[in-house]
């Protein structure tokens, strides 16, 4: 990657961190990166291409796909529940620490069309992981997909919601113990899920 490309991607992060995603624009990014705005078109094809490139670096499931796929290929069926825990717990920690990922979700929820491509890529990777799981263990995954979607949606909502106001359902998520309790609860769901489908 050329140094200027890196500067432009870093400029997107700087603007989002300091002023929010609504302030992103060709001129603002070029000024922050201290380069000519023509380079945004040359390297990324325009603002949308730049944002997609930035999102690919900061989106959890897109950036983590290769590592998760490799672990899935090398995980024995007896350890599959632990891999599930690892993926969900890593997502929680990543979202809590990574303002960039939270901004991606907020931007997506706002209906911004620029994130159609990153959502497509994320879903494509998710489908590949599910297919890998099915082929490796020869287990129908339809219902597992639904349960996994519920867990991921709950994680995304709780992290986004409590990043602005720490209380939810009487739980103070400014306390680390609350997040540890959430992980324990997810672990229980994973055990019930796999036991229900007689996977292990």
mmCIF file of the C-alpha atoms, coordinates in Angstrom:
data_MODEL
# 
_entry.id   MODEL 
# 
loop_
_atom_site.group_PDB 
_atom_site.id 
_atom_site.type_symbol 
_atom_site.label_atom_id 
_atom_site.label_alt_id 
_atom_site.label_comp_id 
_atom_site.label_asym_id 
_atom_site.label_entity_id 
_atom_site.label_seq_id 
_atom_site.pdbx_PDB_ins_code 
_atom_site.Cartn_x 
_atom_site.Cartn_y 
_atom_site.Cartn_z 
_atom_site.occupancy 
_atom_site.B_iso_or_equiv 
_atom_site.pdbx_formal_charge 
_atom_site.auth_seq_id 
_atom_site.auth_comp_id 
_atom_site.auth_asym_id 
_atom_site.auth_atom_id 
_atom_site.pdbx_PDB_model_num 
ATOM 1   C CA . UNK A 1 1   ? 0.000   0.000   0.000  1.00 0.00 ? 1   UNK A CA 1 
ATOM 2   C CA . UNK A 1 2   ? 1.282   3.421   -0.958 1.00 0.00 ? 2   UNK A CA 1 
ATOM 3   C CA . UNK A 1 3   ? 1.982   5.905   1.824  1.00 0.00 ? 3   UNK A CA 1 
ATOM 4   C CA . UNK A 1 4   ? -0.676  8.278   0.483  1.00 0.00 ? 4   UNK A CA 1 
ATOM 5   C CA . UNK A 1 5   ? -3.325  5.532   0.559  1.00 0.00 ? 5   UNK A CA 1 
ATOM 6   C CA . UNK A 1 6   ? -2.454  4.890   4.190  1.00 0.00 ? 6   UNK A CA 1 
ATOM 7   C CA . UNK A 1 7   ? -2.698  8.596   4.966  1.00 0.00 ? 7   UNK A CA 1 
ATOM 8   C CA . UNK A 1 8   ? -6.163  8.767   3.441  1.00 0.00 ? 8   UNK A CA 1 
ATOM 9   C CA . UNK A 1 9   ? -7.394  5.742   5.382  1.00 0.00 ? 9   UNK A CA 1 
ATOM 10  C CA . UNK A 1 10  ? -5.939  7.157   8.594  1.00 0.00 ? 10  UNK A CA 1 
ATOM 11  C CA . UNK A 1 11  ? -7.597  10.492  7.842  1.00 0.00 ? 11  UNK A CA 1 
ATOM 12  C CA . UNK A 1 12  ? -11.002 8.766   7.760  1.00 0.00 ? 12  UNK A CA 1 
ATOM 13  C CA . UNK A 1 13  ? -10.313 7.307   11.213 1.00 0.00 ? 13  UNK A CA 1 
ATOM 14  C CA . UNK A 1 14  ? -9.173  10.672  12.562 1.00 0.00 ? 14  UNK A CA 1 
ATOM 15  C CA . UNK A 1 15  ? -12.289 12.479  11.365 1.00 0.00 ? 15  UNK A CA 1 
ATOM 16  C CA . UNK A 1 16  ? -14.637 9.802   12.729 1.00 0.00 ? 16  UNK A CA 1 
ATOM 17  C CA . UNK A 1 17  ? -12.895 9.754   16.116 1.00 0.00 ? 17  UNK A CA 1 
ATOM 18  C CA . UNK A 1 18  ? -12.783 13.538  16.489 1.00 0.00 ? 18  UNK A CA 1 
ATOM 19  C CA . UNK A 1 19  ? -15.945 14.718  14.723 1.00 0.00 ? 19  UNK A CA 1 
ATOM 20  C CA . UNK A 1 20  ? -18.107 11.728  13.798 1.00 0.00 ? 20  UNK A CA 1 
ATOM 21  C CA . UNK A 1 21  ? -18.910 9.955   10.534 1.00 0.00 ? 21  UNK A CA 1 
ATOM 22  C CA . UNK A 1 22  ? -21.350 12.671  9.424  1.00 0.00 ? 22  UNK A CA 1 
ATOM 23  C CA . UNK A 1 23  ? -18.409 15.011  8.849  1.00 0.00 ? 23  UNK A CA 1 
ATOM 24  C CA . UNK A 1 24  ? -16.766 12.763  6.258  1.00 0.00 ? 24  UNK A CA 1 
ATOM 25  C CA . UNK A 1 25  ? -16.350 14.345  2.845  1.00 0.00 ? 25  UNK A CA 1 
ATOM 26  C CA . UNK A 1 26  ? -13.837 14.421  0.011  1.00 0.00 ? 26  UNK A CA 1 
ATOM 27  C CA . UNK A 1 27  ? -12.435 17.854  0.875  1.00 0.00 ? 27  UNK A CA 1 
ATOM 28  C CA . UNK A 1 28  ? -12.275 17.211  4.613  1.00 0.00 ? 28  UNK A CA 1 
ATOM 29  C CA . UNK A 1 29  ? -10.492 13.880  4.176  1.00 0.00 ? 29  UNK A CA 1 
ATOM 30  C CA . UNK A 1 30  ? -7.986  15.325  1.698  1.00 0.00 ? 30  UNK A CA 1 
ATOM 31  C CA . UNK A 1 31  ? -7.235  18.239  4.020  1.00 0.00 ? 31  UNK A CA 1 
ATOM 32  C CA . UNK A 1 32  ? -6.783  15.952  7.026  1.00 0.00 ? 32  UNK A CA 1 
ATOM 33  C CA . UNK A 1 33  ? -4.516  13.632  5.006  1.00 0.00 ? 33  UNK A CA 1 
ATOM 34  C CA . UNK A 1 34  ? -2.668  16.672  3.617  1.00 0.00 ? 34  UNK A CA 1 
ATOM 35  C CA . UNK A 1 35  ? -2.956  15.517  0.039  1.00 0.00 ? 35  UNK A CA 1 
ATOM 36  C CA . UNK A 1 36  ? -4.797  16.411  -3.149 1.00 0.00 ? 36  UNK A CA 1 
ATOM 37  C CA . UNK A 1 37  ? -8.386  15.157  -3.264 1.00 0.00 ? 37  UNK A CA 1 
ATOM 38  C CA . UNK A 1 38  ? -7.740  13.849  -6.776 1.00 0.00 ? 38  UNK A CA 1 
ATOM 39  C CA . UNK A 1 39  ? -5.774  11.014  -5.137 1.00 0.00 ? 39  UNK A CA 1 
ATOM 40  C CA . UNK A 1 40  ? -8.949  9.742   -3.457 1.00 0.00 ? 40  UNK A CA 1 
ATOM 41  C CA . UNK A 1 41  ? -10.373 9.108   -6.923 1.00 0.00 ? 41  UNK A CA 1 
ATOM 42  C CA . UNK A 1 42  ? -7.092  7.707   -8.245 1.00 0.00 ? 42  UNK A CA 1 
ATOM 43  C CA . UNK A 1 43  ? -6.566  5.176   -5.449 1.00 0.00 ? 43  UNK A CA 1 
ATOM 44  C CA . UNK A 1 44  ? -10.130 4.411   -4.367 1.00 0.00 ? 44  UNK A CA 1 
ATOM 45  C CA . UNK A 1 45  ? -12.411 5.550   -7.172 1.00 0.00 ? 45  UNK A CA 1 
ATOM 46  C CA . UNK A 1 46  ? -14.044 8.157   -4.944 1.00 0.00 ? 46  UNK A CA 1 
ATOM 47  C CA . UNK A 1 47  ? -15.430 8.611   -1.451 1.00 0.00 ? 47  UNK A CA 1 
ATOM 48  C CA . UNK A 1 48  ? -17.477 5.404   -1.440 1.00 0.00 ? 48  UNK A CA 1 
ATOM 49  C CA . UNK A 1 49  ? -14.471 3.290   -2.444 1.00 0.00 ? 49  UNK A CA 1 
ATOM 50  C CA . UNK A 1 50  ? -12.357 4.908   0.266  1.00 0.00 ? 50  UNK A CA 1 
ATOM 51  C CA . UNK A 1 51  ? -14.999 4.271   2.925  1.00 0.00 ? 51  UNK A CA 1 
ATOM 52  C CA . UNK A 1 52  ? -15.358 0.647   1.831  1.00 0.00 ? 52  UNK A CA 1 
ATOM 53  C CA . UNK A 1 53  ? -11.578 0.153   2.026  1.00 0.00 ? 53  UNK A CA 1 
ATOM 54  C CA . UNK A 1 54  ? -11.566 1.745   5.471  1.00 0.00 ? 54  UNK A CA 1 
ATOM 55  C CA . UNK A 1 55  ? -14.507 -0.362  6.649  1.00 0.00 ? 55  UNK A CA 1 
ATOM 56  C CA . UNK A 1 56  ? -12.831 -3.594  5.521  1.00 0.00 ? 56  UNK A CA 1 
ATOM 57  C CA . UNK A 1 57  ? -9.960  -2.823  7.893  1.00 0.00 ? 57  UNK A CA 1 
ATOM 58  C CA . UNK A 1 58  ? -12.247 -1.988  10.806 1.00 0.00 ? 58  UNK A CA 1 
ATOM 59  C CA . UNK A 1 59  ? -15.145 -4.432  10.391 1.00 0.00 ? 59  UNK A CA 1 
ATOM 60  C CA . UNK A 1 60  ? -14.736 -7.342  12.834 1.00 0.00 ? 60  UNK A CA 1 
ATOM 61  C CA . UNK A 1 61  ? -16.182 -10.148 10.756 1.00 0.00 ? 61  UNK A CA 1 
ATOM 62  C CA . UNK A 1 62  ? -14.454 -9.030  7.570  1.00 0.00 ? 62  UNK A CA 1 
ATOM 63  C CA . UNK A 1 63  ? -11.001 -8.652  9.136  1.00 0.00 ? 63  UNK A CA 1 
ATOM 64  C CA . UNK A 1 64  ? -11.338 -11.738 11.370 1.00 0.00 ? 64  UNK A CA 1 
ATOM 65  C CA . UNK A 1 65  ? -12.794 -14.044 8.723  1.00 0.00 ? 65  UNK A CA 1 
ATOM 66  C CA . UNK A 1 66  ? -9.535  -15.757 7.695  1.00 0.00 ? 66  UNK A CA 1 
ATOM 67  C CA . UNK A 1 67  ? -8.488  -16.498 11.282 1.00 0.00 ? 67  UNK A CA 1 
ATOM 68  C CA . UNK A 1 68  ? -11.905 -17.852 12.254 1.00 0.00 ? 68  UNK A CA 1 
ATOM 69  C CA . UNK A 1 69  ? -12.081 -20.006 9.106  1.00 0.00 ? 69  UNK A CA 1 
ATOM 70  C CA . UNK A 1 70  ? -8.646  -21.510 9.819  1.00 0.00 ? 70  UNK A CA 1 
ATOM 71  C CA . UNK A 1 71  ? -9.559  -22.288 13.421 1.00 0.00 ? 71  UNK A CA 1 
ATOM 72  C CA . UNK A 1 72  ? -12.815 -23.873 12.301 1.00 0.00 ? 72  UNK A CA 1 
ATOM 73  C CA . UNK A 1 73  ? -10.950 -26.130 9.873  1.00 0.00 ? 73  UNK A CA 1 
ATOM 74  C CA . UNK A 1 74  ? -8.544  -27.209 12.626 1.00 0.00 ? 74  UNK A CA 1 
ATOM 75  C CA . UNK A 1 75  ? -11.058 -27.574 15.462 1.00 0.00 ? 75  UNK A CA 1 
ATOM 76  C CA . UNK A 1 76  ? -12.272 -30.991 16.525 1.00 0.00 ? 76  UNK A CA 1 
ATOM 77  C CA . UNK A 1 77  ? -16.004 -31.416 17.105 1.00 0.00 ? 77  UNK A CA 1 
ATOM 78  C CA . UNK A 1 78  ? -15.363 -31.805 20.849 1.00 0.00 ? 78  UNK A CA 1 
ATOM 79  C CA . UNK A 1 79  ? -13.896 -28.290 20.943 1.00 0.00 ? 79  UNK A CA 1 
ATOM 80  C CA . UNK A 1 80  ? -16.469 -26.560 18.757 1.00 0.00 ? 80  UNK A CA 1 
ATOM 81  C CA . UNK A 1 81  ? -18.298 -25.017 21.716 1.00 0.00 ? 81  UNK A CA 1 
ATOM 82  C CA . UNK A 1 82  ? -15.076 -23.398 22.887 1.00 0.00 ? 82  UNK A CA 1 
ATOM 83  C CA . UNK A 1 83  ? -14.531 -21.940 19.427 1.00 0.00 ? 83  UNK A CA 1 
ATOM 84  C CA . UNK A 1 84  ? -18.050 -20.504 19.536 1.00 0.00 ? 84  UNK A CA 1 
ATOM 85  C CA . UNK A 1 85  ? -17.311 -18.900 22.882 1.00 0.00 ? 85  UNK A CA 1 
ATOM 86  C CA . UNK A 1 86  ? -14.055 -17.491 21.582 1.00 0.00 ? 86  UNK A CA 1 
ATOM 87  C CA . UNK A 1 87  ? -15.703 -15.875 18.552 1.00 0.00 ? 87  UNK A CA 1 
ATOM 88  C CA . UNK A 1 88  ? -18.558 -14.288 20.519 1.00 0.00 ? 88  UNK A CA 1 
ATOM 89  C CA . UNK A 1 89  ? -16.358 -13.167 23.414 1.00 0.00 ? 89  UNK A CA 1 
ATOM 90  C CA . UNK A 1 90  ? -13.803 -11.679 21.016 1.00 0.00 ? 90  UNK A CA 1 
ATOM 91  C CA . UNK A 1 91  ? -16.614 -9.789  19.286 1.00 0.00 ? 91  UNK A CA 1 
ATOM 92  C CA . UNK A 1 92  ? -17.718 -8.300  22.622 1.00 0.00 ? 92  UNK A CA 1 
ATOM 93  C CA . UNK A 1 93  ? -14.194 -7.167  23.515 1.00 0.00 ? 93  UNK A CA 1 
ATOM 94  C CA . UNK A 1 94  ? -13.516 -5.858  20.007 1.00 0.00 ? 94  UNK A CA 1 
ATOM 95  C CA . UNK A 1 95  ? -16.689 -3.779  19.873 1.00 0.00 ? 95  UNK A CA 1 
ATOM 96  C CA . UNK A 1 96  ? -16.170 -2.356  23.344 1.00 0.00 ? 96  UNK A CA 1 
ATOM 97  C CA . UNK A 1 97  ? -12.642 -1.215  22.522 1.00 0.00 ? 97  UNK A CA 1 
ATOM 98  C CA . UNK A 1 98  ? -13.080 -0.265  18.871 1.00 0.00 ? 98  UNK A CA 1 
ATOM 99  C CA . UNK A 1 99  ? -14.951 2.981   18.312 1.00 0.00 ? 99  UNK A CA 1 
ATOM 100 C CA . UNK A 1 100 ? -14.405 2.553   14.563 1.00 0.00 ? 100 UNK A CA 1 
ATOM 101 C CA . UNK A 1 101 ? -16.470 -0.642  14.466 1.00 0.00 ? 101 UNK A CA 1 
ATOM 102 C CA . UNK A 1 102 ? -19.223 0.977   16.502 1.00 0.00 ? 102 UNK A CA 1 
ATOM 103 C CA . UNK A 1 103 ? -19.271 3.870   14.048 1.00 0.00 ? 103 UNK A CA 1 
ATOM 104 C CA . UNK A 1 104 ? -19.627 1.414   11.156 1.00 0.00 ? 104 UNK A CA 1 
ATOM 105 C CA . UNK A 1 105 ? -22.725 -0.083  12.794 1.00 0.00 ? 105 UNK A CA 1 
ATOM 106 C CA . UNK A 1 106 ? -24.191 3.328   13.618 1.00 0.00 ? 106 UNK A CA 1 
ATOM 107 C CA . UNK A 1 107 ? -23.634 4.438   10.037 1.00 0.00 ? 107 UNK A CA 1 
ATOM 108 C CA . UNK A 1 108 ? -25.237 1.262   8.697  1.00 0.00 ? 108 UNK A CA 1 
ATOM 109 C CA . UNK A 1 109 ? -28.240 1.695   10.982 1.00 0.00 ? 109 UNK A CA 1 
ATOM 110 C CA . UNK A 1 110 ? -28.660 5.235   9.686  1.00 0.00 ? 110 UNK A CA 1 
ATOM 111 C CA . UNK A 1 111 ? -29.425 3.698   6.279  1.00 0.00 ? 111 UNK A CA 1 
ATOM 112 C CA . UNK A 1 112 ? -26.324 5.068   4.566  1.00 0.00 ? 112 UNK A CA 1 
ATOM 113 C CA . UNK A 1 113 ? -26.036 3.334   1.202  1.00 0.00 ? 113 UNK A CA 1 
ATOM 114 C CA . UNK A 1 114 ? -22.241 3.540   1.181  1.00 0.00 ? 114 UNK A CA 1 
ATOM 115 C CA . UNK A 1 115 ? -22.097 0.482   3.416  1.00 0.00 ? 115 UNK A CA 1 
ATOM 116 C CA . UNK A 1 116 ? -24.076 -1.832  1.153  1.00 0.00 ? 116 UNK A CA 1 
ATOM 117 C CA . UNK A 1 117 ? -20.852 -3.400  -0.122 1.00 0.00 ? 117 UNK A CA 1 
ATOM 118 C CA . UNK A 1 118 ? -19.273 -3.991  3.286  1.00 0.00 ? 118 UNK A CA 1 
ATOM 119 C CA . UNK A 1 119 ? -22.521 -5.586  4.489  1.00 0.00 ? 119 UNK A CA 1 
ATOM 120 C CA . UNK A 1 120 ? -22.503 -7.810  1.408  1.00 0.00 ? 120 UNK A CA 1 
ATOM 121 C CA . UNK A 1 121 ? -18.914 -8.885  2.083  1.00 0.00 ? 121 UNK A CA 1 
ATOM 122 C CA . UNK A 1 122 ? -19.680 -9.531  5.761  1.00 0.00 ? 122 UNK A CA 1 
ATOM 123 C CA . UNK A 1 123 ? -22.678 -11.697 4.898  1.00 0.00 ? 123 UNK A CA 1 
ATOM 124 C CA . UNK A 1 124 ? -20.680 -13.535 2.234  1.00 0.00 ? 124 UNK A CA 1 
ATOM 125 C CA . UNK A 1 125 ? -17.995 -14.400 4.780  1.00 0.00 ? 125 UNK A CA 1 
ATOM 126 C CA . UNK A 1 126 ? -20.632 -15.499 7.281  1.00 0.00 ? 126 UNK A CA 1 
ATOM 127 C CA . UNK A 1 127 ? -22.193 -17.810 4.703  1.00 0.00 ? 127 UNK A CA 1 
ATOM 128 C CA . UNK A 1 128 ? -18.788 -19.313 3.915  1.00 0.00 ? 128 UNK A CA 1 
ATOM 129 C CA . UNK A 1 129 ? -18.120 -19.980 7.600  1.00 0.00 ? 129 UNK A CA 1 
ATOM 130 C CA . UNK A 1 130 ? -21.492 -21.646 7.991  1.00 0.00 ? 130 UNK A CA 1 
ATOM 131 C CA . UNK A 1 131 ? -20.852 -23.763 4.906  1.00 0.00 ? 131 UNK A CA 1 
ATOM 132 C CA . UNK A 1 132 ? -17.439 -24.762 6.235  1.00 0.00 ? 132 UNK A CA 1 
ATOM 133 C CA . UNK A 1 133 ? -19.069 -25.781 9.504  1.00 0.00 ? 133 UNK A CA 1 
ATOM 134 C CA . UNK A 1 134 ? -21.692 -27.834 7.687  1.00 0.00 ? 134 UNK A CA 1 
ATOM 135 C CA . UNK A 1 135 ? -19.188 -29.597 5.442  1.00 0.00 ? 135 UNK A CA 1 
ATOM 136 C CA . UNK A 1 136 ? -16.734 -30.349 8.252  1.00 0.00 ? 136 UNK A CA 1 
ATOM 137 C CA . UNK A 1 137 ? -19.263 -31.740 10.714 1.00 0.00 ? 137 UNK A CA 1 
ATOM 138 C CA . UNK A 1 138 ? -22.089 -32.726 8.333  1.00 0.00 ? 138 UNK A CA 1 
ATOM 139 C CA . UNK A 1 139 ? -24.628 -30.991 10.552 1.00 0.00 ? 139 UNK A CA 1 
ATOM 140 C CA . UNK A 1 140 ? -27.690 -29.055 9.338  1.00 0.00 ? 140 UNK A CA 1 
ATOM 141 C CA . UNK A 1 141 ? -27.091 -25.407 10.206 1.00 0.00 ? 141 UNK A CA 1 
ATOM 142 C CA . UNK A 1 142 ? -30.386 -23.660 9.486  1.00 0.00 ? 142 UNK A CA 1 
ATOM 143 C CA . UNK A 1 143 ? -31.494 -23.351 13.095 1.00 0.00 ? 143 UNK A CA 1 
ATOM 144 C CA . UNK A 1 144 ? -27.955 -22.743 14.318 1.00 0.00 ? 144 UNK A CA 1 
ATOM 145 C CA . UNK A 1 145 ? -27.764 -19.734 11.993 1.00 0.00 ? 145 UNK A CA 1 
ATOM 146 C CA . UNK A 1 146 ? -30.842 -18.249 13.648 1.00 0.00 ? 146 UNK A CA 1 
ATOM 147 C CA . UNK A 1 147 ? -29.545 -18.756 17.180 1.00 0.00 ? 147 UNK A CA 1 
ATOM 148 C CA . UNK A 1 148 ? -26.164 -17.295 16.253 1.00 0.00 ? 148 UNK A CA 1 
ATOM 149 C CA . UNK A 1 149 ? -27.916 -14.277 14.716 1.00 0.00 ? 149 UNK A CA 1 
ATOM 150 C CA . UNK A 1 150 ? -29.779 -13.681 17.981 1.00 0.00 ? 150 UNK A CA 1 
ATOM 151 C CA . UNK A 1 151 ? -26.541 -13.770 19.990 1.00 0.00 ? 151 UNK A CA 1 
ATOM 152 C CA . UNK A 1 152 ? -24.679 -11.450 17.601 1.00 0.00 ? 152 UNK A CA 1 
ATOM 153 C CA . UNK A 1 153 ? -27.611 -9.028  17.469 1.00 0.00 ? 153 UNK A CA 1 
ATOM 154 C CA . UNK A 1 154 ? -27.783 -8.948  21.275 1.00 0.00 ? 154 UNK A CA 1 
ATOM 155 C CA . UNK A 1 155 ? -24.052 -8.253  21.530 1.00 0.00 ? 155 UNK A CA 1 
ATOM 156 C CA . UNK A 1 156 ? -24.181 -5.483  18.929 1.00 0.00 ? 156 UNK A CA 1 
ATOM 157 C CA . UNK A 1 157 ? -27.188 -3.824  20.552 1.00 0.00 ? 157 UNK A CA 1 
ATOM 158 C CA . UNK A 1 158 ? -25.871 -3.970  24.112 1.00 0.00 ? 158 UNK A CA 1 
ATOM 159 C CA . UNK A 1 159 ? -22.453 -2.568  23.190 1.00 0.00 ? 159 UNK A CA 1 
ATOM 160 C CA . UNK A 1 160 ? -23.937 0.269   21.125 1.00 0.00 ? 160 UNK A CA 1 
ATOM 161 C CA . UNK A 1 161 ? -26.656 1.051   23.648 1.00 0.00 ? 161 UNK A CA 1 
ATOM 162 C CA . UNK A 1 162 ? -24.447 1.057   26.740 1.00 0.00 ? 162 UNK A CA 1 
ATOM 163 C CA . UNK A 1 163 ? -21.657 3.062   25.110 1.00 0.00 ? 163 UNK A CA 1 
ATOM 164 C CA . UNK A 1 164 ? -23.981 6.083   25.530 1.00 0.00 ? 164 UNK A CA 1 
ATOM 165 C CA . UNK A 1 165 ? -25.862 5.095   28.684 1.00 0.00 ? 165 UNK A CA 1 
ATOM 166 C CA . UNK A 1 166 ? -24.442 2.276   30.829 1.00 0.00 ? 166 UNK A CA 1 
ATOM 167 C CA . UNK A 1 167 ? -27.680 0.887   32.267 1.00 0.00 ? 167 UNK A CA 1 
ATOM 168 C CA . UNK A 1 168 ? -29.821 -1.705  30.509 1.00 0.00 ? 168 UNK A CA 1 
ATOM 169 C CA . UNK A 1 169 ? -32.512 -3.827  32.152 1.00 0.00 ? 169 UNK A CA 1 
ATOM 170 C CA . UNK A 1 170 ? -31.224 -2.754  35.560 1.00 0.00 ? 170 UNK A CA 1 
ATOM 171 C CA . UNK A 1 171 ? -27.665 -3.883  34.784 1.00 0.00 ? 171 UNK A CA 1 
ATOM 172 C CA . UNK A 1 172 ? -24.792 -1.414  35.047 1.00 0.00 ? 172 UNK A CA 1 
ATOM 173 C CA . UNK A 1 173 ? -22.591 -2.175  32.048 1.00 0.00 ? 173 UNK A CA 1 
ATOM 174 C CA . UNK A 1 174 ? -19.975 0.294   33.187 1.00 0.00 ? 174 UNK A CA 1 
ATOM 175 C CA . UNK A 1 175 ? -18.937 -2.527  35.545 1.00 0.00 ? 175 UNK A CA 1 
ATOM 176 C CA . UNK A 1 176 ? -16.596 -5.149  34.111 1.00 0.00 ? 176 UNK A CA 1 
ATOM 177 C CA . UNK A 1 177 ? -18.399 -7.867  36.049 1.00 0.00 ? 177 UNK A CA 1 
ATOM 178 C CA . UNK A 1 178 ? -21.532 -7.165  33.999 1.00 0.00 ? 178 UNK A CA 1 
ATOM 179 C CA . UNK A 1 179 ? -19.697 -8.005  30.784 1.00 0.00 ? 179 UNK A CA 1 
ATOM 180 C CA . UNK A 1 180 ? -18.229 -11.129 32.365 1.00 0.00 ? 180 UNK A CA 1 
ATOM 181 C CA . UNK A 1 181 ? -21.758 -12.158 33.408 1.00 0.00 ? 181 UNK A CA 1 
ATOM 182 C CA . UNK A 1 182 ? -22.923 -11.578 29.827 1.00 0.00 ? 182 UNK A CA 1 
ATOM 183 C CA . UNK A 1 183 ? -20.166 -13.870 28.565 1.00 0.00 ? 183 UNK A CA 1 
ATOM 184 C CA . UNK A 1 184 ? -21.209 -16.512 31.096 1.00 0.00 ? 184 UNK A CA 1 
ATOM 185 C CA . UNK A 1 185 ? -24.816 -16.252 29.884 1.00 0.00 ? 185 UNK A CA 1 
ATOM 186 C CA . UNK A 1 186 ? -23.737 -16.615 26.257 1.00 0.00 ? 186 UNK A CA 1 
ATOM 187 C CA . UNK A 1 187 ? -21.710 -19.674 27.264 1.00 0.00 ? 187 UNK A CA 1 
ATOM 188 C CA . UNK A 1 188 ? -24.878 -21.197 28.738 1.00 0.00 ? 188 UNK A CA 1 
ATOM 189 C CA . UNK A 1 189 ? -26.776 -20.514 25.497 1.00 0.00 ? 189 UNK A CA 1 
ATOM 190 C CA . UNK A 1 190 ? -24.015 -22.155 23.472 1.00 0.00 ? 190 UNK A CA 1 
ATOM 191 C CA . UNK A 1 191 ? -24.120 -25.261 25.669 1.00 0.00 ? 191 UNK A CA 1 
ATOM 192 C CA . UNK A 1 192 ? -27.909 -25.474 25.378 1.00 0.00 ? 192 UNK A CA 1 
ATOM 193 C CA . UNK A 1 193 ? -27.800 -24.917 21.635 1.00 0.00 ? 193 UNK A CA 1 
ATOM 194 C CA . UNK A 1 194 ? -25.254 -27.607 20.892 1.00 0.00 ? 194 UNK A CA 1 
ATOM 195 C CA . UNK A 1 195 ? -26.811 -30.023 23.343 1.00 0.00 ? 195 UNK A CA 1 
ATOM 196 C CA . UNK A 1 196 ? -30.243 -29.447 21.778 1.00 0.00 ? 196 UNK A CA 1 
ATOM 197 C CA . UNK A 1 197 ? -28.901 -30.369 18.356 1.00 0.00 ? 197 UNK A CA 1 
ATOM 198 C CA . UNK A 1 198 ? -26.886 -33.279 19.799 1.00 0.00 ? 198 UNK A CA 1 
ATOM 199 C CA . UNK A 1 199 ? -23.722 -31.841 18.271 1.00 0.00 ? 199 UNK A CA 1 
ATOM 200 C CA . UNK A 1 200 ? -21.452 -32.778 21.157 1.00 0.00 ? 200 UNK A CA 1 
# 
